[in-house]
Coordinates of C-alpha atoms (C1' of nucleotides) in Angstrom, one line a residue:
Chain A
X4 CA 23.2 -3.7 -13.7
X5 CA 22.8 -3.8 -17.2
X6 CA 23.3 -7.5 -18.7
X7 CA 24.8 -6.8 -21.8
X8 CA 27.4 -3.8 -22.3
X9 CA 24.8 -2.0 -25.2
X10 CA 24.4 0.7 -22.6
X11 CA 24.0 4.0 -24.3
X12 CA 26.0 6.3 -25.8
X13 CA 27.9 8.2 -23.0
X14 CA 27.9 5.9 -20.6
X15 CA 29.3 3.3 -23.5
X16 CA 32.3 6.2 -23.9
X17 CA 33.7 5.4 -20.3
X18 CA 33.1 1.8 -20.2
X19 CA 35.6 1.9 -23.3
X20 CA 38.0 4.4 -21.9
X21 CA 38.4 1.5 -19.2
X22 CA 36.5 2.9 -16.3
X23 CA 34.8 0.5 -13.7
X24 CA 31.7 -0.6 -14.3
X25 CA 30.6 1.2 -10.8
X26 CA 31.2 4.8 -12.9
X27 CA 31.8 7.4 -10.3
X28 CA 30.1 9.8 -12.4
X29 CA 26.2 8.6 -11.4
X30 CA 27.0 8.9 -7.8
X31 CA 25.0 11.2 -6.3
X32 CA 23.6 12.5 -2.8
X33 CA 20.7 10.8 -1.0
X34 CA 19.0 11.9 1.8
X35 CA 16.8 10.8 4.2
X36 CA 13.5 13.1 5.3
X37 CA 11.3 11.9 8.3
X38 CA 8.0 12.8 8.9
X39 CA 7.5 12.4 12.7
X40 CA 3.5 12.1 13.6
X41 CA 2.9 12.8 17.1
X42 CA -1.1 13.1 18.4
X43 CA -2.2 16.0 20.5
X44 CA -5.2 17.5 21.7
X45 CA -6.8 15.7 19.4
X46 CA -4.7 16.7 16.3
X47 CA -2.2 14.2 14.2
X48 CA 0.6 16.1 13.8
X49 CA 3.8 16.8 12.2
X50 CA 7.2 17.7 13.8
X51 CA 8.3 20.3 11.6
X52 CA 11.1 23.3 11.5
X53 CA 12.8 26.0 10.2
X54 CA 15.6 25.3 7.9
X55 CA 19.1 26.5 9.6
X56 CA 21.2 26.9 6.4
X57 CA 20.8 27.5 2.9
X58 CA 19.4 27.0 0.5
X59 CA 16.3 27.3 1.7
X60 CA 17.3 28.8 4.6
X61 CA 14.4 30.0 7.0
X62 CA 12.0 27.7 5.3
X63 CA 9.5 25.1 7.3
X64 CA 11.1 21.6 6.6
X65 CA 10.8 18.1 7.7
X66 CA 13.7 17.1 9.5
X67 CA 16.5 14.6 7.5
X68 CA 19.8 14.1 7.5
X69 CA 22.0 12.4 4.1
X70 CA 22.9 8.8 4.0
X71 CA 26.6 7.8 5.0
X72 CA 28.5 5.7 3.1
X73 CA 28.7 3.0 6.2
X74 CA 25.0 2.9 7.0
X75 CA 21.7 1.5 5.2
X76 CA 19.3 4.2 4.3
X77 CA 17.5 2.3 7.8
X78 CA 19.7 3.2 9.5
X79 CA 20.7 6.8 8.8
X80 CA 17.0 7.0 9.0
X81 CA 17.4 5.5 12.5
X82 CA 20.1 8.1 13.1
X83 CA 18.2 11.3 12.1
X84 CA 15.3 10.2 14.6
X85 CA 17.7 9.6 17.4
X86 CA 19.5 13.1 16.4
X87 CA 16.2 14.8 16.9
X88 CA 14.7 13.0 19.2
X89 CA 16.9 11.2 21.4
X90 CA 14.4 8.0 21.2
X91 CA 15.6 4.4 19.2
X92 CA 13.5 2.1 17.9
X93 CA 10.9 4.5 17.3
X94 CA 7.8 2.3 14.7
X95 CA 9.3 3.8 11.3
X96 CA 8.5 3.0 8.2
X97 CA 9.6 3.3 4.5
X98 CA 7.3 5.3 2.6
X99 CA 8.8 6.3 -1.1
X100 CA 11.7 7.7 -2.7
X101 CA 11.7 11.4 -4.3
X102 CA 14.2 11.6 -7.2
X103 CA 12.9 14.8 -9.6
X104 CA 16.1 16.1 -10.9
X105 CA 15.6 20.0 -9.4
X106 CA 13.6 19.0 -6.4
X107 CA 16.5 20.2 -4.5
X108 CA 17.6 24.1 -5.3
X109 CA 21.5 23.5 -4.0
X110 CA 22.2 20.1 -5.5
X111 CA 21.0 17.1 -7.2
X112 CA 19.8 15.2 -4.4
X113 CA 17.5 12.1 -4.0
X114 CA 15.6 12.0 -1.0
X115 CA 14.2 8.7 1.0
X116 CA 11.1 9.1 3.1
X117 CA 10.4 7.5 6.2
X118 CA 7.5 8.4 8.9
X119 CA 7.6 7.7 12.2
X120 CA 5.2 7.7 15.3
X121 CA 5.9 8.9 18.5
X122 CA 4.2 9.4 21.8
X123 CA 4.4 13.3 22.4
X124 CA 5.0 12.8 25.8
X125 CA 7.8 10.8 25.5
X126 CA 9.3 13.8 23.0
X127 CA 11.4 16.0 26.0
X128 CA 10.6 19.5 25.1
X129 CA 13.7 20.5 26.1
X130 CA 14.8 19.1 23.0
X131 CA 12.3 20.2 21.0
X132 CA 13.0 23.8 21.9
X133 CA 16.5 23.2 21.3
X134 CA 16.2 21.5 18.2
X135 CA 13.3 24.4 17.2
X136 CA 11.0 21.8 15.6
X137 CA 7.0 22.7 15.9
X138 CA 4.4 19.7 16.3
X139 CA 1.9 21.5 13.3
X140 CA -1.3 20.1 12.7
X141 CA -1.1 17.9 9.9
X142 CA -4.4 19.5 8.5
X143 CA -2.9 23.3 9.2
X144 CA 0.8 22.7 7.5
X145 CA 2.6 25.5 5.9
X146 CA 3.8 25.9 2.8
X147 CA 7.3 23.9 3.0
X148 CA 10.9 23.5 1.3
X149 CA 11.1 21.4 -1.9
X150 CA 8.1 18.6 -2.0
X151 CA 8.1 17.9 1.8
X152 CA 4.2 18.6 1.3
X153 CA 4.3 16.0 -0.9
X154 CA 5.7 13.6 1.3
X155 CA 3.7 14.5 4.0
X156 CA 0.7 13.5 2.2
X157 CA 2.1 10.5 0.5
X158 CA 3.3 9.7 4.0
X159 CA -0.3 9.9 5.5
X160 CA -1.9 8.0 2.9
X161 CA 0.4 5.3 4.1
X162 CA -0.2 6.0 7.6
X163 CA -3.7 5.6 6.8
X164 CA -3.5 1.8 4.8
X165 CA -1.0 0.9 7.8
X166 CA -3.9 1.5 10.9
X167 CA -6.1 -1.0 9.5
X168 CA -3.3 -3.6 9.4
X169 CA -1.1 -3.3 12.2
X170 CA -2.0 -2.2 15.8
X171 CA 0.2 1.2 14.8
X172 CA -1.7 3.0 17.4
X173 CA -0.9 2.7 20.4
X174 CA 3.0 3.8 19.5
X175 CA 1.4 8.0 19.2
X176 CA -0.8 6.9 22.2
X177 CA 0.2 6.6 25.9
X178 CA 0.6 3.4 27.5
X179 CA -2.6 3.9 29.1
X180 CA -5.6 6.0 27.1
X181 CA -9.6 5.8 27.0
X182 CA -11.0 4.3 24.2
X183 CA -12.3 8.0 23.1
X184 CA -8.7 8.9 22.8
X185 CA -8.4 5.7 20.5
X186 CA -11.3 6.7 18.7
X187 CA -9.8 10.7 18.1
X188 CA -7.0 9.5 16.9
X189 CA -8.3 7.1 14.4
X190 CA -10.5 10.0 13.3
X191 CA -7.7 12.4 13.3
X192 CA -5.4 9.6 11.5
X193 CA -8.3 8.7 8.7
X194 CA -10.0 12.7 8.5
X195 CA -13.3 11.7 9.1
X196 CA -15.7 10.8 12.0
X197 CA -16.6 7.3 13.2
X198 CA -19.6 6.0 14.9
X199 CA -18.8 5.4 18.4
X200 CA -20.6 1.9 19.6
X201 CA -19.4 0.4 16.3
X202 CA -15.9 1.4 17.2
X203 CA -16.4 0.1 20.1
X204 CA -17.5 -3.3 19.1
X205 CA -14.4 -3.8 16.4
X206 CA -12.4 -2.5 19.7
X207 CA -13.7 -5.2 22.0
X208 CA -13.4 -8.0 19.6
X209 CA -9.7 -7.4 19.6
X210 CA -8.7 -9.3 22.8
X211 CA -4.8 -7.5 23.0
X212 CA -6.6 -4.3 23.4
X213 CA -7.2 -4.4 27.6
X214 CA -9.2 -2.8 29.8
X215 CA -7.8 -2.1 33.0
X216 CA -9.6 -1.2 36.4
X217 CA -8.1 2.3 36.4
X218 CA -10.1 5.4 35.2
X219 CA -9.0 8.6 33.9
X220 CA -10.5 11.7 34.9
X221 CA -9.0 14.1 33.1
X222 CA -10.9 13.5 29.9
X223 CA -14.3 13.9 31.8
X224 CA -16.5 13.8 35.1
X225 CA -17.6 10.7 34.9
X226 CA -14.3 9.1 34.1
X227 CA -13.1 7.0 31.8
X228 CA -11.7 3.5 31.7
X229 CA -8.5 3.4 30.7
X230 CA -6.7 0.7 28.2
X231 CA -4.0 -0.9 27.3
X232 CA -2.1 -2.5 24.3
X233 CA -1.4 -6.1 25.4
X234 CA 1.9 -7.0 23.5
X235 CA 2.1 -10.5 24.3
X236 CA -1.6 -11.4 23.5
X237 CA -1.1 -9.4 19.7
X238 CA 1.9 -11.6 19.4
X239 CA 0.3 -14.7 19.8
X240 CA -2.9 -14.2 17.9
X241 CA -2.8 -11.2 16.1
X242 CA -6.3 -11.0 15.2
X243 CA -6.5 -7.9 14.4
X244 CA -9.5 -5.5 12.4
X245 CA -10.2 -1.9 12.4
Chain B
X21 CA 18.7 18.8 5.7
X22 CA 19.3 19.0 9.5
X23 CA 18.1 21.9 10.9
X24 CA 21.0 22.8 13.1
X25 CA 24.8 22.3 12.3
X26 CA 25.0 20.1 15.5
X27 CA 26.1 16.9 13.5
X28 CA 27.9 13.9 14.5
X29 CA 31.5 14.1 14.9
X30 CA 32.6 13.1 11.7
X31 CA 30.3 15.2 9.5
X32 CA 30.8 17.9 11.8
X33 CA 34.4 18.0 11.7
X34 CA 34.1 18.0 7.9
X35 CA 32.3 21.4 8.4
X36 CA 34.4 22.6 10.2
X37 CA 37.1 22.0 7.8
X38 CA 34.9 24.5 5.9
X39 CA 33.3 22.0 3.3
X40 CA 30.1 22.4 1.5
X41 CA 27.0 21.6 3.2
X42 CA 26.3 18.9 0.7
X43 CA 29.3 16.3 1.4
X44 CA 31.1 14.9 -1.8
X45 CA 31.6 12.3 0.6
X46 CA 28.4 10.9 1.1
X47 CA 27.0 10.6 -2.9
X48 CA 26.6 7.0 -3.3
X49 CA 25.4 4.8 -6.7
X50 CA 21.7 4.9 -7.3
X51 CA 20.3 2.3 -9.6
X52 CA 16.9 1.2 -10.7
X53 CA 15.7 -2.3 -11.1
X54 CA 12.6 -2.9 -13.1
X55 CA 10.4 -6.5 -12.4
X56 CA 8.6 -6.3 -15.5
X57 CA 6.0 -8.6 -15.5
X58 CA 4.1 -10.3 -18.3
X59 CA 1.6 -12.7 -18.7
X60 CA 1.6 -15.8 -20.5
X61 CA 0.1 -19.5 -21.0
X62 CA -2.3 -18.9 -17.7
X63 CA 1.1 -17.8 -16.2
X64 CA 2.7 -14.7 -14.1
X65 CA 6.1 -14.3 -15.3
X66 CA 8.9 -12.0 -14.6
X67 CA 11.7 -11.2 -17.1
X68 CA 15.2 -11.6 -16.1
X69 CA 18.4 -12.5 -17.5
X70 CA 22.3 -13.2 -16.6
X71 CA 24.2 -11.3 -15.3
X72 CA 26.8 -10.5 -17.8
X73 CA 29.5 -8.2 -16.2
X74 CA 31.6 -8.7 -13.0
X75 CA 30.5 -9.1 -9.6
X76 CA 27.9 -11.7 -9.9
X77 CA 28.5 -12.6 -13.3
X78 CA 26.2 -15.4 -14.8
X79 CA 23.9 -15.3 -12.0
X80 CA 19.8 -14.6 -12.8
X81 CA 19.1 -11.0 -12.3
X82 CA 16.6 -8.4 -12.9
X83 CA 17.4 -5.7 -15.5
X84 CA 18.5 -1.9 -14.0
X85 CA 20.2 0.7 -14.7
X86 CA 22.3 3.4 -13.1
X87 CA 20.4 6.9 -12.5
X88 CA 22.3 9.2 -14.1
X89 CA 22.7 13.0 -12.7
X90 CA 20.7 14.6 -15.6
X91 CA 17.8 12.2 -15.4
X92 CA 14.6 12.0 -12.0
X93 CA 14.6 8.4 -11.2
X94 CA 11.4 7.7 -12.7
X95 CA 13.0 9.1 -16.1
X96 CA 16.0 6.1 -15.1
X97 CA 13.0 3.5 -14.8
X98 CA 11.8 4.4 -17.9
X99 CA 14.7 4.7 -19.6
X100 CA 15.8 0.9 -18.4
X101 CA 12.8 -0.2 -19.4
X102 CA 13.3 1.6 -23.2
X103 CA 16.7 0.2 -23.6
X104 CA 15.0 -3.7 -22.7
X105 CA 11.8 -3.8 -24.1
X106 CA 11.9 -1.1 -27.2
X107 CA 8.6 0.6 -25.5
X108 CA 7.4 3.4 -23.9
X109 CA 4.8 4.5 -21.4
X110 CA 4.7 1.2 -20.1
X111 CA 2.6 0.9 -16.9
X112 CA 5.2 1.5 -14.2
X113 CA 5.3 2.3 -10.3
X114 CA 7.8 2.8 -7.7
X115 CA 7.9 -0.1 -5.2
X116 CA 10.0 0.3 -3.0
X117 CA 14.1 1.9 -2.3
X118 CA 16.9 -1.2 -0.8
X119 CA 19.8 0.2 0.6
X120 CA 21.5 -2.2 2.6
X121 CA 24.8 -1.3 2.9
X122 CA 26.3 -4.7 1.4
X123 CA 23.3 -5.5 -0.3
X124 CA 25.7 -5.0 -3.6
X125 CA 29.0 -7.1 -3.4
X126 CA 30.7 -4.8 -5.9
X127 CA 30.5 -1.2 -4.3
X128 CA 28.1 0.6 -2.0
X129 CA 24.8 0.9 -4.1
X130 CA 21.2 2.4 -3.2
X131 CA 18.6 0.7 -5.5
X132 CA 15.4 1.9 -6.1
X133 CA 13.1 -1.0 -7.1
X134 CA 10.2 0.0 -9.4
X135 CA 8.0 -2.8 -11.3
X136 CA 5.9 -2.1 -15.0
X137 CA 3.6 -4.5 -16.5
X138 CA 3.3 -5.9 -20.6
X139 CA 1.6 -7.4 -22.9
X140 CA 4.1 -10.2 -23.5
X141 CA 2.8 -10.1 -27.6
X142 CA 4.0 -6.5 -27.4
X143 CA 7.8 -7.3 -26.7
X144 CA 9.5 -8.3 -30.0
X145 CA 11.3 -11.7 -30.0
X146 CA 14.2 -10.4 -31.6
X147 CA 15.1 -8.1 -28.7
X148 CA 14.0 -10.6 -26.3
X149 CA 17.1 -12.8 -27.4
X150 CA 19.3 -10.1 -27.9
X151 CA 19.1 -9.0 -24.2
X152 CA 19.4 -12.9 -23.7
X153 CA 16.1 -11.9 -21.1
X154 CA 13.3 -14.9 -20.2
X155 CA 9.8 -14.8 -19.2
X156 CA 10.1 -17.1 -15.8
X157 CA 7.2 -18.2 -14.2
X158 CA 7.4 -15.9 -10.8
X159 CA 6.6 -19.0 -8.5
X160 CA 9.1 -20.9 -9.9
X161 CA 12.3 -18.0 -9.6
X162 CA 15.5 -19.3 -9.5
X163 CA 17.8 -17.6 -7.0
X164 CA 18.9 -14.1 -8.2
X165 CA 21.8 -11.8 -7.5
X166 CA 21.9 -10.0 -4.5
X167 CA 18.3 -9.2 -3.1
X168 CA 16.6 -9.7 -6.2
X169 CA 14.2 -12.2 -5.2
X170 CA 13.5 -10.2 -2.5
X171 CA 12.6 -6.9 -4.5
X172 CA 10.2 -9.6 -6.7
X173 CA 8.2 -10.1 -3.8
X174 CA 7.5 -7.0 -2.5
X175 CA 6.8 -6.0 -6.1
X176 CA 4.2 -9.0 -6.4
X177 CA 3.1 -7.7 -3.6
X178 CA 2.4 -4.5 -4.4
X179 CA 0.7 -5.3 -7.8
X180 CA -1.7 -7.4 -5.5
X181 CA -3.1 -4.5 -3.9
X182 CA -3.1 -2.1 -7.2
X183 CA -4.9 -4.9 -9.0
X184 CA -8.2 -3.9 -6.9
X185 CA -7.7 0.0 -7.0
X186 CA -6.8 0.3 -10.0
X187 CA -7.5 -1.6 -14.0
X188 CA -4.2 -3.0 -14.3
X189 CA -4.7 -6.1 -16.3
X190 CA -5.5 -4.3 -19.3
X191 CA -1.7 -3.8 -19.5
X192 CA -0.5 -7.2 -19.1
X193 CA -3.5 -8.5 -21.7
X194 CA -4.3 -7.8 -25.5
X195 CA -6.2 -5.8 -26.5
X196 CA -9.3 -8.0 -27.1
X197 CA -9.4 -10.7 -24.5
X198 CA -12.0 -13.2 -22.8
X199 CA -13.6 -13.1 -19.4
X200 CA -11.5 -16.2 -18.5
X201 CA -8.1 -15.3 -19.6
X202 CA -8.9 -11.9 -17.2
X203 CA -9.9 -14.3 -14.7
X204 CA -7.1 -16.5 -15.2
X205 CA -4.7 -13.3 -14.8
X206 CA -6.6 -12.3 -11.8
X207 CA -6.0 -15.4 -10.3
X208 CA -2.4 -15.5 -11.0
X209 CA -1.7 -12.4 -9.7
X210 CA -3.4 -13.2 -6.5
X211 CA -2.2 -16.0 -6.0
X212 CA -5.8 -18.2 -5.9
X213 CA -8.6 -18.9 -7.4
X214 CA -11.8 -17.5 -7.4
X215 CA -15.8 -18.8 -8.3
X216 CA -16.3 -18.1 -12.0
X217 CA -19.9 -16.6 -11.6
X218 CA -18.9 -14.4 -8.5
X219 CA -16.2 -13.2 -10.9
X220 CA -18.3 -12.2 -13.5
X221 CA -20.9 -10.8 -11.6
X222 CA -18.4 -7.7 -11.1
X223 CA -16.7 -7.7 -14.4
X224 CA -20.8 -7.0 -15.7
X225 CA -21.0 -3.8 -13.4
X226 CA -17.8 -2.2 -14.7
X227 CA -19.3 -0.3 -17.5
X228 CA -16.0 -0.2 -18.8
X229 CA -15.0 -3.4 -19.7
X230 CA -16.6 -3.6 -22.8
X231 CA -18.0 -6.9 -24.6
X232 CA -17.2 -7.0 -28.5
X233 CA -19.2 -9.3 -31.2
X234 CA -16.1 -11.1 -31.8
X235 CA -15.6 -14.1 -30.8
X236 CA -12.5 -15.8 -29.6
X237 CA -11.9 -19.7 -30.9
X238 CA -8.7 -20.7 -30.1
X239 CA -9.5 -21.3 -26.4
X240 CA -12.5 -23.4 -26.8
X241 CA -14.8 -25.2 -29.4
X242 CA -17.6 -23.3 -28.5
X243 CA -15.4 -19.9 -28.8
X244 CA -15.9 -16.8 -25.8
X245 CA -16.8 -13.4 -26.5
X246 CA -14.0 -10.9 -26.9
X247 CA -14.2 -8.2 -24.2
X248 CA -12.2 -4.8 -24.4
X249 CA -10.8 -2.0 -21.8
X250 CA -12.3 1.2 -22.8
X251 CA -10.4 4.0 -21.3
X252 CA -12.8 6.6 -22.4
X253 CA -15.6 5.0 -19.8
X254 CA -13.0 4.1 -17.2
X255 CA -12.1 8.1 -17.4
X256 CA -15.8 9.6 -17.0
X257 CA -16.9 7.1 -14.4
X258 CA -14.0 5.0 -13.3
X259 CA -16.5 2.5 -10.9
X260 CA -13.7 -0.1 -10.3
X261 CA -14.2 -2.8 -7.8
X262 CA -12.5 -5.7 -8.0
Chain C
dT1 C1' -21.2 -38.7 -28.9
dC2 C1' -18.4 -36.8 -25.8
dA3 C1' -14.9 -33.9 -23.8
dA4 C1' -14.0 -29.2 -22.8
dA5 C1' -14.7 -24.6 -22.0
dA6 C1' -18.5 -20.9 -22.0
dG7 C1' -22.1 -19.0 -19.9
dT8 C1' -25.7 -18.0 -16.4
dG9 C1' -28.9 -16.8 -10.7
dT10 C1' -30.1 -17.7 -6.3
dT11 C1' -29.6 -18.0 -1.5
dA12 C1' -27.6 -18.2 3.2
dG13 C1' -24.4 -16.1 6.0
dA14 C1' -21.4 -12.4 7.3
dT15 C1' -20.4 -7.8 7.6
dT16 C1' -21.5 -3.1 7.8
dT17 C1' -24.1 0.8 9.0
dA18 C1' -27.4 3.6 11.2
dC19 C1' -29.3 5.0 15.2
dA20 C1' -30.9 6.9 20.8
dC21 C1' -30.9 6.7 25.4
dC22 C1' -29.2 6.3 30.3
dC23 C1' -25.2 6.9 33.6
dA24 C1' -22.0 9.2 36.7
dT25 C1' -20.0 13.2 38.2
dG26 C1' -18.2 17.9 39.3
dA27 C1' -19.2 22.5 39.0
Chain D
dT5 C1' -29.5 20.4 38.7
dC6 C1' -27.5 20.3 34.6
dA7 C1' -23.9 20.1 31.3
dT8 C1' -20.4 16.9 29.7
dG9 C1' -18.5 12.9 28.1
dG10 C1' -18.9 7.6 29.1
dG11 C1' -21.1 3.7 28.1
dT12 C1' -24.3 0.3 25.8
dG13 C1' -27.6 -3.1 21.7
dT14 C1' -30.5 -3.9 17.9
dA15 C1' -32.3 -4.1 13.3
dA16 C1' -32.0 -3.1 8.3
dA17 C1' -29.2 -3.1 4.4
dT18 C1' -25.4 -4.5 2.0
dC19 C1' -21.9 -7.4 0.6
dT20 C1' -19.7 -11.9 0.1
dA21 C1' -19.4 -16.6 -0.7
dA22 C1' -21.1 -21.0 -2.0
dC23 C1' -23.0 -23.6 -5.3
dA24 C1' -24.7 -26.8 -10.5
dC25 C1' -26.4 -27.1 -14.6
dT26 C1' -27.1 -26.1 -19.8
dT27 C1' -24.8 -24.8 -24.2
dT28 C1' -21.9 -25.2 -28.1
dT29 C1' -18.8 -27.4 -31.0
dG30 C1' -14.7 -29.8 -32.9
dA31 C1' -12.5 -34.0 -32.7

DNA sequence: TCAAAAGTGTTAGATTTACACCCATGA
DNA sequence: TCATGGGTGTAAATCTAACACTTTTGA
């Protein structure tokens, strides 16, 4: 990638001795990590689990997987989500590469984060259990393997720019929800309070968010009207503001 | 980095044939790229050069590296960026990671995109022609190698949104500079223009851009006050709102 | 004397924030 | 009947955007 073949001193040494330019020496592992959001009772949180093998063995961990040779990291990221959680086309999203020499104990390895959002209900705890991954409150997270509580935060802070540009929140949400379950989980996503009848007013001004006649009761005894995310309208005029 | 050793058949069957948990098979190349901006003659500009090596060579490229196994991928980026420009602690983030599996015709290569900002006065001729590098206007990019002009964008992108969180300019200006050359930057950067009075208005209630006696004549008959970044103020009260 | 850039305030409109009460229901 | 969450509007404050003329000076 260099334009000129001034590279420096060891690297200068194979060039001459007539190795590629593609030196095999500089290859090196790359991973994948995911940080899977989910919303709960209220809580964002994290799908997280107990490392299986060493090093690190026994350690909380975000779930990953390494990149194969005939995938983009997209797609192994893609993989890894299926892997865990039997779901495709999950909203995923790039977040930032981790590339500290030691950050791994066992190897040199560079590591590319993704988050994802899922509906928890969707997530079949059969699989969970089998796959012994935890949803931990984001704000309650253990101490974890390498820098994975690094990502997590840089993987929030993204979370956080994303909700006020893209309707993101309605992928952790049900197909139907109340607009206090909206409002939680903006709260829970941004970590602090909002005021409810200006929510409400940004809410109603987005004309993809719908109201339907049904109510939920489960929330309270009064009931609830329940919404939904209007795909098609979004598509066509995206005026979206939060 | 999976939890459980139930893999996918063909990294499972590699375990099984009693291989290391991290695969030799999977390492792959990781570069950087570096979009180093500069600004010049009321201009954003981008430095990038030929190609000079095989596949893709003579074509417009950015400048990059190979990460080497001893060295964190911001060390890489900053390295790169020695080897070009002769300096150090340039501004520099991490933009983004392209992985595309063909995305280099050559071989299989991960690259990890990270953009830095200069004053163009501060890069030394000399070394500009010996890299055989050119400041190019970034609206008026020819077509680069492989997905170059791609990595330029979301770079230019990214700077737009650090340009109000964070006082950036100062590293792609001189040291002394007028209220209209900061504007002019501002504007190139962004991509439009904004009111001249509105502008200023702001620049006054950042207490740390600083107005000097001196007085600038080469822009004007009249001449413009000289303003400086002080650091020292940005550090105790860094009020920035641009 | 005039062209060219420097410098300077005000106002209308839009956006944001703060705030309090009634409603419907099941227990 | 009362505790609980659901639902609603207004006014003040802040922020943003639009706008035009005077100054200085070298050519």
């Amino acid at each position: 990638m260099n334009f000129t073949d001034s590279l420096t001193t060891d690297t200068l040494t194979e060039e001459r001795k007539g190795m590629t330019y593609y030196d095999e020496h500089s290859k090196v592992l790359v991973s994948v990590d995911c940080i899977i959001f989910g919303f709960d009772e209220g809580k964002l949180r994290v799908l997280i689990g107990r490392r299986q093998l060493n090093p690190g063995r026994g350690l909380w961990s975000l779930y990953g997987g390494f990149v194969r040779n005939n995938e983009s990291i997209d797609d192994a990221a893609n993989r890894v989500l299926f892997e865990l959680t039997g779901l495709n086309n999950l909203y995923m999203r790039q977040v930032w590469a981790f590339g500290n020499v030691d950050r791994d104990p066992g190897e040199r390895v560079i590591s590319i984060v993704y988050y994802a959002l899922i509906n928890t209900n969707d997530y079949d705890e059969e699989l969970r259990k089998q796959h012994e991954v935890e949803w931990i409150n984001i704000d309650e997270l253990p101490q974890m393997y390498s820098d994975h509580n690094e990502m997590v935060a840089k993987a929030r802070r993204m979370m956080q720019e994303n909700i006020s540009r893209e309707p993101i929140s309605f992928r952790l949400l049900p197909e139907l929800f109340t607009l206090t379950q909206l409002q939680r989980l903006y709260e829970a996503v941004c970590g602090e309070e909002v005021d409810k009848r200006n929510f409400r007013k940004r809410i109603k001004e987005m004309d993809f968010i719908e109201k339907t006649e049904l109510i939920d009761k489960t929330g309270s005894k009064r009931g609830a009207y329940l919404y939904r995310f209007n795909k098609k309208v979004y598509n066509e005029e995206p005026n979206f503001k939060l």
